[in-house]
CSV table of C-alpha atoms in Angstrom, one decimal:
chain,number,residue,atom,x,y,z
A,83,MET,CA,-96.0,-59.4,38.8
A,84,LEU,CA,-96.6,-56.7,36.2
A,85,LEU,CA,-96.9,-54.1,39.0
A,86,THR,CA,-93.7,-55.4,40.7
A,87,ALA,CA,-91.8,-55.2,37.4
A,88,THR,CA,-93.0,-51.6,36.8
A,89,VAL,CA,-91.8,-50.5,40.3
A,90,VAL,CA,-88.4,-52.2,39.8
A,91,LEU,CA,-87.9,-50.6,36.3
A,92,SER,CA,-88.9,-47.2,37.7
A,93,GLY,CA,-86.3,-47.6,40.5
A,94,CYS,CA,-83.5,-48.2,37.9
A,95,GLY,CA,-84.3,-45.0,35.9
A,96,GLY,CA,-82.1,-42.6,37.9
A,97,GLY,CA,-84.1,-41.8,41.0
A,98,SER,CA,-84.3,-38.0,41.2
A,99,SER,CA,-83.4,-37.7,37.5
A,100,THR,CA,-87.0,-37.9,36.4
A,101,GLY,CA,-87.5,-34.2,35.8
A,102,SER,CA,-86.7,-32.5,32.6
A,103,THR,CA,-84.5,-29.6,31.5
A,104,ALA,CA,-85.3,-27.4,28.6
A,105,SER,CA,-82.8,-29.4,26.5
A,106,GLY,CA,-84.5,-32.7,27.4
A,107,ALA,CA,-81.4,-34.1,29.1
A,108,GLY,CA,-83.2,-34.9,32.3
A,109,SER,CA,-86.3,-36.4,30.8
A,110,GLY,CA,-84.5,-39.4,29.2
A,111,ALA,CA,-83.2,-40.7,32.5
A,112,ALA,CA,-86.5,-42.1,33.6
A,113,ALA,CA,-86.7,-44.2,30.4
A,114,GLY,CA,-83.2,-45.5,30.9
A,115,LYS,CA,-81.6,-43.1,28.5
A,116,PRO,CA,-78.4,-41.4,29.4
A,117,HIS,CA,-78.0,-37.7,30.2
A,118,VAL,CA,-76.3,-36.0,27.3
A,119,LEU,CA,-74.2,-33.2,28.6
A,120,LYS,CA,-73.4,-30.5,26.0
A,121,VAL,CA,-70.3,-28.7,27.2
A,122,ALA,CA,-69.9,-25.3,25.5
A,123,ASN,CA,-66.9,-23.0,25.4
A,124,TYR,CA,-65.2,-20.3,23.3
A,125,PHE,CA,-61.8,-21.9,23.0
A,126,ALA,CA,-60.2,-23.2,19.8
A,127,THR,CA,-60.2,-27.0,19.4
A,128,ASP,CA,-56.5,-27.5,20.3
A,129,HIS,CA,-56.5,-25.1,23.2
A,130,PRO,CA,-55.6,-26.8,26.5
A,131,GLN,CA,-59.2,-26.3,27.7
A,132,ASN,CA,-60.5,-28.6,25.0
A,133,VAL,CA,-57.5,-31.0,25.2
A,134,ALA,CA,-58.3,-31.5,28.9
A,135,LEU,CA,-62.1,-31.9,28.2
A,136,ARG,CA,-61.4,-34.6,25.6
A,137,GLU,CA,-58.6,-36.4,27.3
A,138,LYS,CA,-59.9,-36.2,30.9
A,139,PHE,CA,-63.4,-35.0,31.5
A,140,LYS,CA,-65.2,-36.9,28.7
A,141,LYS,CA,-63.4,-40.1,29.3
A,142,ILE,CA,-63.7,-40.1,33.1
A,143,VAL,CA,-67.4,-39.1,33.1
A,144,GLU,CA,-68.5,-41.7,30.5
A,145,GLU,CA,-66.4,-44.5,31.9
A,146,LYS,CA,-67.2,-44.0,35.6
A,147,SER,CA,-70.9,-43.5,34.9
A,148,ASP,CA,-71.1,-46.6,32.8
A,149,GLY,CA,-72.6,-44.5,30.0
A,150,SER,CA,-75.4,-42.9,32.1
A,151,LEU,CA,-73.7,-39.6,31.4
A,152,GLN,CA,-72.5,-38.8,27.9
A,153,VAL,CA,-70.4,-35.7,27.1
A,154,GLN,CA,-70.5,-33.7,23.8
A,155,ILE,CA,-68.0,-30.9,23.5
A,156,TYR,CA,-68.9,-27.8,21.6
A,157,ASP,CA,-65.8,-25.7,21.3
A,158,ASN,CA,-64.9,-22.5,19.4
A,159,SER,CA,-68.2,-20.7,20.2
A,160,LYS,CA,-70.2,-23.3,18.3
A,161,LEU,CA,-73.1,-22.8,20.7
A,162,GLY,CA,-72.7,-19.0,20.7
A,163,ALA,CA,-70.4,-16.5,22.2
A,164,GLU,CA,-69.7,-16.5,25.9
A,165,LYS,CA,-72.8,-14.6,27.0
A,166,GLU,CA,-75.0,-16.7,24.8
A,167,PHE,CA,-73.8,-20.1,26.1
A,168,TYR,CA,-73.6,-18.9,29.7
A,169,ASP,CA,-77.3,-17.9,29.4
A,170,GLY,CA,-77.9,-21.3,27.8
A,171,VAL,CA,-76.5,-23.0,30.9
A,172,ARG,CA,-78.6,-20.7,33.1
A,173,ASN,CA,-81.9,-21.6,31.4
A,174,GLY,CA,-81.1,-25.2,30.8
A,175,THR,CA,-80.9,-25.3,27.0
A,176,ILE,CA,-77.2,-26.1,27.4
A,177,GLU,CA,-76.2,-28.5,30.2
A,178,MET,CA,-72.6,-27.3,30.9
A,179,GLY,CA,-70.1,-24.7,29.9
A,180,ILE,CA,-66.7,-23.3,30.6
A,181,PRO,CA,-67.1,-19.5,30.6
A,182,GLY,CA,-64.8,-16.8,31.9
A,183,LEU,CA,-66.2,-14.4,34.4
A,184,ILE,CA,-69.1,-13.1,32.3
A,185,MET,CA,-71.4,-13.3,35.2
A,186,GLN,CA,-69.6,-10.7,37.3
A,187,ALA,CA,-72.0,-7.9,36.6
A,188,ASP,CA,-74.7,-9.8,38.7
A,189,VAL,CA,-72.3,-11.7,41.0
A,190,PRO,CA,-69.7,-9.0,42.0
A,191,LYS,CA,-67.3,-11.4,43.8
A,192,MET,CA,-66.7,-13.3,40.6
A,193,ALA,CA,-64.9,-10.2,39.3
A,194,VAL,CA,-62.1,-10.6,41.8
A,195,GLY,CA,-60.3,-13.2,39.7
A,196,GLU,CA,-59.7,-10.6,37.0
A,197,TRP,CA,-58.7,-7.5,39.0
A,198,PRO,CA,-55.5,-6.1,37.6
A,199,PHE,CA,-51.9,-7.0,38.7
A,200,LEU,CA,-53.3,-9.2,41.6
A,201,PHE,CA,-51.7,-12.6,41.0
A,202,LYS,CA,-47.9,-13.3,41.0
A,203,ASP,CA,-47.9,-16.5,39.1
A,204,PHE,CA,-49.8,-19.7,38.2
A,205,GLU,CA,-49.2,-21.3,41.6
A,206,HIS,CA,-50.5,-18.2,43.4
A,207,ALA,CA,-53.7,-18.0,41.2
A,208,LYS,CA,-54.4,-21.8,41.6
A,209,LYS,CA,-53.9,-21.7,45.4
A,210,VAL,CA,-56.4,-18.8,45.7
A,211,LEU,CA,-59.1,-20.0,43.2
A,212,GLN,CA,-59.1,-23.7,44.3
A,213,GLY,CA,-59.1,-22.7,48.0
A,214,PRO,CA,-61.6,-21.0,50.4
A,215,ILE,CA,-61.4,-17.7,48.5
A,216,GLY,CA,-62.5,-19.4,45.2
A,217,LYS,CA,-65.4,-21.0,47.1
A,218,GLU,CA,-66.4,-17.6,48.5
A,219,MET,CA,-66.4,-16.1,45.0
A,220,THR,CA,-68.8,-18.7,43.6
A,221,ASP,CA,-71.1,-18.9,46.7
A,222,GLU,CA,-73.7,-16.5,45.3
A,223,MET,CA,-73.7,-17.7,41.7
A,224,GLU,CA,-76.0,-20.7,42.3
A,225,ALA,CA,-78.6,-18.7,44.2
A,226,LYS,CA,-78.6,-15.9,41.7
A,227,HIS,CA,-78.2,-17.7,38.4
A,228,ASP,CA,-79.2,-21.3,39.1
A,229,VAL,CA,-75.7,-22.4,38.0
A,230,HIS,CA,-73.6,-24.9,39.9
A,231,ALA,CA,-69.8,-24.4,39.9
A,232,LEU,CA,-67.7,-27.6,39.6
A,233,ALA,CA,-64.1,-26.5,39.3
A,234,TRP,CA,-61.8,-23.6,38.5
A,235,SER,CA,-59.7,-23.9,35.4
A,236,ALA,CA,-57.4,-21.3,33.8
A,237,ASN,CA,-57.1,-19.2,30.7
A,238,GLY,CA,-53.8,-17.7,31.9
A,239,PHE,CA,-52.2,-14.3,32.2
A,240,ARG,CA,-53.5,-11.8,29.8
A,241,MET,CA,-51.1,-9.9,27.6
A,242,PHE,CA,-51.5,-7.3,24.8
A,243,SER,CA,-50.9,-8.3,21.2
A,244,SER,CA,-50.8,-5.5,18.7
A,245,ASN,CA,-49.6,-4.4,15.3
A,246,ARG,CA,-46.9,-2.3,16.8
A,247,THR,CA,-44.5,-2.5,19.7
A,248,ILE,CA,-45.7,-1.3,23.1
A,249,ALA,CA,-42.6,-0.4,25.2
A,250,SER,CA,-44.0,2.4,27.4
A,251,LEU,CA,-47.3,3.7,28.7
A,252,GLU,CA,-47.1,6.4,25.9
A,253,ASP,CA,-47.4,3.6,23.3
A,254,PHE,CA,-51.0,2.8,24.5
A,255,LYS,CA,-52.2,6.3,23.4
A,256,GLY,CA,-54.4,6.0,20.4
A,257,LEU,CA,-54.1,2.2,20.3
A,258,ARG,CA,-57.4,0.6,19.4
A,259,VAL,CA,-57.7,-2.5,21.5
A,260,ARG,CA,-60.4,-5.1,21.6
A,261,MET,CA,-61.3,-6.2,25.1
A,262,PRO,CA,-64.3,-8.2,26.5
A,263,ASN,CA,-67.4,-6.3,27.2
A,264,ILE,CA,-66.8,-6.3,31.0
A,265,PRO,CA,-66.6,-3.0,32.9
A,266,ASN,CA,-63.3,-3.7,34.7
A,267,TYR,CA,-61.6,-4.7,31.5
A,268,ILE,CA,-62.8,-1.6,29.7
A,269,LYS,CA,-61.8,0.7,32.6
A,270,LEU,CA,-58.3,-0.8,32.8
A,271,GLY,CA,-57.7,-0.4,29.1
A,272,GLN,CA,-58.8,3.2,29.3
A,273,LEU,CA,-56.7,3.9,32.3
A,274,LEU,CA,-53.7,2.6,30.4
A,275,GLY,CA,-54.5,5.1,27.6
A,276,ALA,CA,-56.0,2.8,24.9
A,277,ASN,CA,-59.2,3.2,22.9
A,278,ILE,CA,-61.3,0.2,23.8
A,279,THR,CA,-63.6,-1.6,21.5
A,280,PRO,CA,-65.6,-4.4,23.2
A,281,MET,CA,-66.6,-7.4,21.0
A,282,PRO,CA,-67.1,-11.2,21.3
A,283,ILE,CA,-64.0,-13.3,20.9
A,284,SER,CA,-65.4,-14.9,17.8
A,285,GLU,CA,-65.1,-11.6,15.9
A,286,VAL,CA,-61.5,-10.8,16.9
A,287,PHE,CA,-59.6,-12.3,14.0
A,288,THR,CA,-61.7,-10.4,11.4
A,289,ALA,CA,-61.4,-7.2,13.3
A,290,LEU,CA,-57.6,-7.5,13.5
A,291,GLU,CA,-57.3,-8.6,9.9
A,292,GLN,CA,-59.5,-5.7,8.7
A,293,LYS,CA,-57.7,-3.2,11.0
A,294,VAL,CA,-60.9,-2.3,12.8
A,295,VAL,CA,-58.7,-2.7,16.0
A,296,ASP,CA,-54.9,-2.6,16.4
A,297,GLY,CA,-54.7,-5.2,19.1
A,298,GLN,CA,-56.4,-7.3,21.8
A,299,ASP,CA,-55.6,-8.8,25.2
A,300,ASN,CA,-55.5,-12.6,25.9
A,301,PRO,CA,-53.1,-15.2,27.1
A,302,ILE,CA,-50.7,-16.3,24.4
A,303,ALA,CA,-52.2,-19.8,24.3
A,304,THR,CA,-55.3,-18.1,22.8
A,305,LEU,CA,-53.2,-16.0,20.5
A,306,LYS,CA,-51.7,-19.2,19.1
A,307,ALA,CA,-54.8,-21.4,19.1
A,308,SER,CA,-56.9,-18.7,17.4
A,309,ALA,CA,-54.2,-17.9,14.8
A,310,TRP,CA,-54.3,-14.2,15.6
A,311,TYR,CA,-50.5,-14.2,15.1
A,312,GLU,CA,-51.2,-14.1,11.4
A,313,VAL,CA,-52.6,-10.5,11.8
A,314,GLN,CA,-50.4,-9.2,14.7
A,315,SER,CA,-46.7,-8.4,15.0
A,316,ASP,CA,-46.0,-7.8,18.7
A,317,VAL,CA,-46.8,-9.1,22.2
A,318,LEU,CA,-46.3,-7.1,25.4
A,319,GLU,CA,-45.8,-9.5,28.3
A,320,SER,CA,-47.8,-7.3,30.6
A,321,LYS,CA,-49.5,-10.0,32.6
A,322,HIS,CA,-52.0,-7.3,33.5
A,323,MET,CA,-54.7,-9.8,34.6
A,324,PHE,CA,-55.1,-13.4,35.3
A,325,SER,CA,-58.0,-14.9,33.4
A,326,PRO,CA,-59.7,-17.9,35.1
A,327,ASN,CA,-62.5,-20.1,33.7
A,328,LEU,CA,-65.1,-22.2,35.5
A,329,TYR,CA,-66.7,-25.5,34.8
A,330,ILE,CA,-70.4,-25.0,35.4
A,331,ILE,CA,-73.6,-27.0,35.1
A,332,ASN,CA,-77.3,-26.0,35.1
A,333,GLY,CA,-78.6,-26.0,38.6
A,334,LYS,CA,-81.9,-27.7,37.9
A,335,LEU,CA,-80.1,-30.6,36.1
A,336,TRP,CA,-77.6,-30.8,38.9
A,337,SER,CA,-80.4,-31.4,41.4
A,338,GLN,CA,-81.8,-34.1,39.3
A,339,LEU,CA,-78.6,-36.2,39.1
A,340,THR,CA,-78.0,-39.0,41.6
A,341,PRO,CA,-75.4,-38.4,44.3
A,342,GLU,CA,-73.1,-40.9,42.4
A,343,GLN,CA,-73.4,-38.9,39.2
A,344,GLN,CA,-72.8,-35.7,41.0
A,345,LYS,CA,-69.6,-37.1,42.5
A,346,ILE,CA,-68.4,-38.4,39.1
A,347,LEU,CA,-68.9,-35.0,37.6
A,348,GLU,CA,-67.1,-33.2,40.5
A,349,GLU,CA,-64.2,-35.6,40.3
A,350,ALA,CA,-64.0,-35.4,36.6
A,351,ALA,CA,-64.2,-31.6,36.5
A,352,LYS,CA,-61.4,-31.3,39.1
A,353,ALA,CA,-59.1,-33.8,37.3
A,354,SER,CA,-59.8,-32.1,33.9
A,355,ALA,CA,-59.2,-28.6,35.4
A,356,ASP,CA,-56.0,-29.7,37.1
A,357,TYR,CA,-54.7,-31.2,33.9
A,358,GLU,CA,-55.6,-28.0,32.0
A,359,TRP,CA,-53.7,-25.8,34.5
A,360,GLU,CA,-50.7,-28.1,34.0
A,361,LEU,CA,-50.9,-28.0,30.2
A,362,LEU,CA,-51.4,-24.2,30.2
A,363,GLU,CA,-48.4,-23.5,32.5
A,364,LYS,CA,-46.1,-25.9,30.6
A,365,SER,CA,-47.2,-24.6,27.2
A,366,TYR,CA,-46.2,-21.0,27.8
A,367,GLU,CA,-42.5,-21.3,26.6
A,368,ASP,CA,-43.6,-23.6,23.7
A,369,ASP,CA,-46.3,-21.1,22.7
A,370,LYS,CA,-43.9,-18.2,22.9
A,371,LYS,CA,-41.3,-20.1,20.8
A,372,PHE,CA,-44.0,-20.9,18.2
A,373,LEU,CA,-45.2,-17.3,18.0
A,374,MET,CA,-41.6,-16.0,17.7
A,375,GLU,CA,-41.0,-18.4,14.8
A,376,HIS,CA,-44.1,-16.9,13.2
A,377,GLY,CA,-42.8,-13.4,13.4
A,378,ILE,CA,-44.1,-12.2,16.7
A,379,LYS,CA,-41.8,-9.9,18.7
A,380,PHE,CA,-42.1,-10.2,22.5
A,381,THR,CA,-41.5,-7.2,24.8
A,382,ALA,CA,-41.0,-7.6,28.5
A,383,PRO,CA,-41.8,-4.4,30.4
A,384,ASP,CA,-38.9,-3.1,32.5
A,385,GLU,CA,-39.4,-2.2,36.1
A,386,SER,CA,-40.4,1.4,35.5
A,387,PHE,CA,-42.9,0.5,32.8
A,388,GLN,CA,-44.4,-2.3,35.0
A,389,GLN,CA,-44.7,0.2,37.9
A,390,ALA,CA,-46.3,2.8,35.5
A,391,MET,CA,-49.0,0.3,34.4
A,392,GLU,CA,-49.8,-0.7,38.0
A,393,THR,CA,-50.0,2.9,39.1
A,394,ALA,CA,-52.3,3.7,36.2
A,395,ALA,CA,-54.6,0.9,37.4
A,396,GLN,CA,-55.0,2.3,40.9
A,397,PRO,CA,-58.1,4.4,40.2
A,398,LEU,CA,-59.9,1.2,39.3
A,399,TYR,CA,-59.1,-0.3,42.7
A,400,GLU,CA,-60.2,2.9,44.4
A,401,GLU,CA,-63.5,2.7,42.6
A,402,ILE,CA,-63.9,-1.0,43.5
A,403,TYR,CA,-63.2,-0.3,47.2
A,404,GLN,CA,-65.8,2.5,47.3
A,405,THR,CA,-68.4,0.2,45.7
A,406,TYR,CA,-67.8,-3.0,47.6
A,407,PRO,CA,-67.0,-2.9,51.4
A,408,TRP,CA,-65.6,-6.4,51.3
A,409,ALA,CA,-63.2,-5.8,48.4
A,410,LYS,CA,-60.1,-4.4,50.2
A,411,GLU,CA,-60.1,-7.3,52.7
A,412,MET,CA,-60.4,-9.8,49.8
A,413,VAL,CA,-57.4,-8.2,48.0
A,414,GLU,CA,-55.4,-8.4,51.2
A,415,LYS,CA,-56.3,-12.1,51.6
A,416,ILE,CA,-55.3,-12.8,48.0
A,417,LYS,CA,-52.0,-11.0,48.3
A,418,ALA,CA,-51.2,-12.9,51.6
A,419,GLU,CA,-51.7,-16.2,49.8
A,420,GLY,CA,-48.8,-15.2,47.4
A,421,LYS,CA,-46.2,-14.5,50.1
């Protein structure tokens, strides 16, 4: 009887979840303890990413798993800047994260989502990223980094905020701009004529406040949520890049979960990401109104200025096409999806 009871109890412990991750999340399942999923990101608490995590992802996962999966949200770079928490997910010290495309140096196709002036609008970006092209972009990530992709979410169209008006390409000259430490970003900023200073997002407010830099580029939801409007005066609606994000989970932990748990996480990530897309797109006009009420001046580039920015970016595409034989076809496929 004792032997039988032991076998039965072992069978209720989560099947393949008996291994352990560096964080200990996997080791508890065999003893009947839930997997605790720390979800790290760099967004402010009231950003749509974290609203969706709280209102959709956490609720769906914990309810549908009957508590076998528990979600803890670590927003606002609490578990480190983007590179630190992405590396944490890779090595298993953090179970999940929502990074941008920080992995693109090792997984080149992941960079496609942030190539300049490529997406027309939210609908175009969502169609591409949540379809076969988005799947193609993430295919190599698991093999190279042991990170499993769950769903594409959105940061939005990036725009330049600054302490002076940018109304022409000439206005970029001498402008000290913070951009992420990603080669394509830095190259684009330089091609536009700015002086680029890479730094983690967690350091941006202080750098703007102390005038170490004159501006930065991010979607306006981030400008609002991070209160950078307190130390900026202008926004150029350049929409020079679309900035996606990705729900990811440590590959080893993923393999230890039951098929039922995997399905719950996939469905919850998709529902949460879809909700975040919706929130972000709907919030644009509200965010713009809020920022204008707080003294931010918006400048929409006219046709000649827009064309000048796109022309300035072309050497980056020429460099990309020379480096990656698949790149031109990928760009053509993405543009075709927007027609």
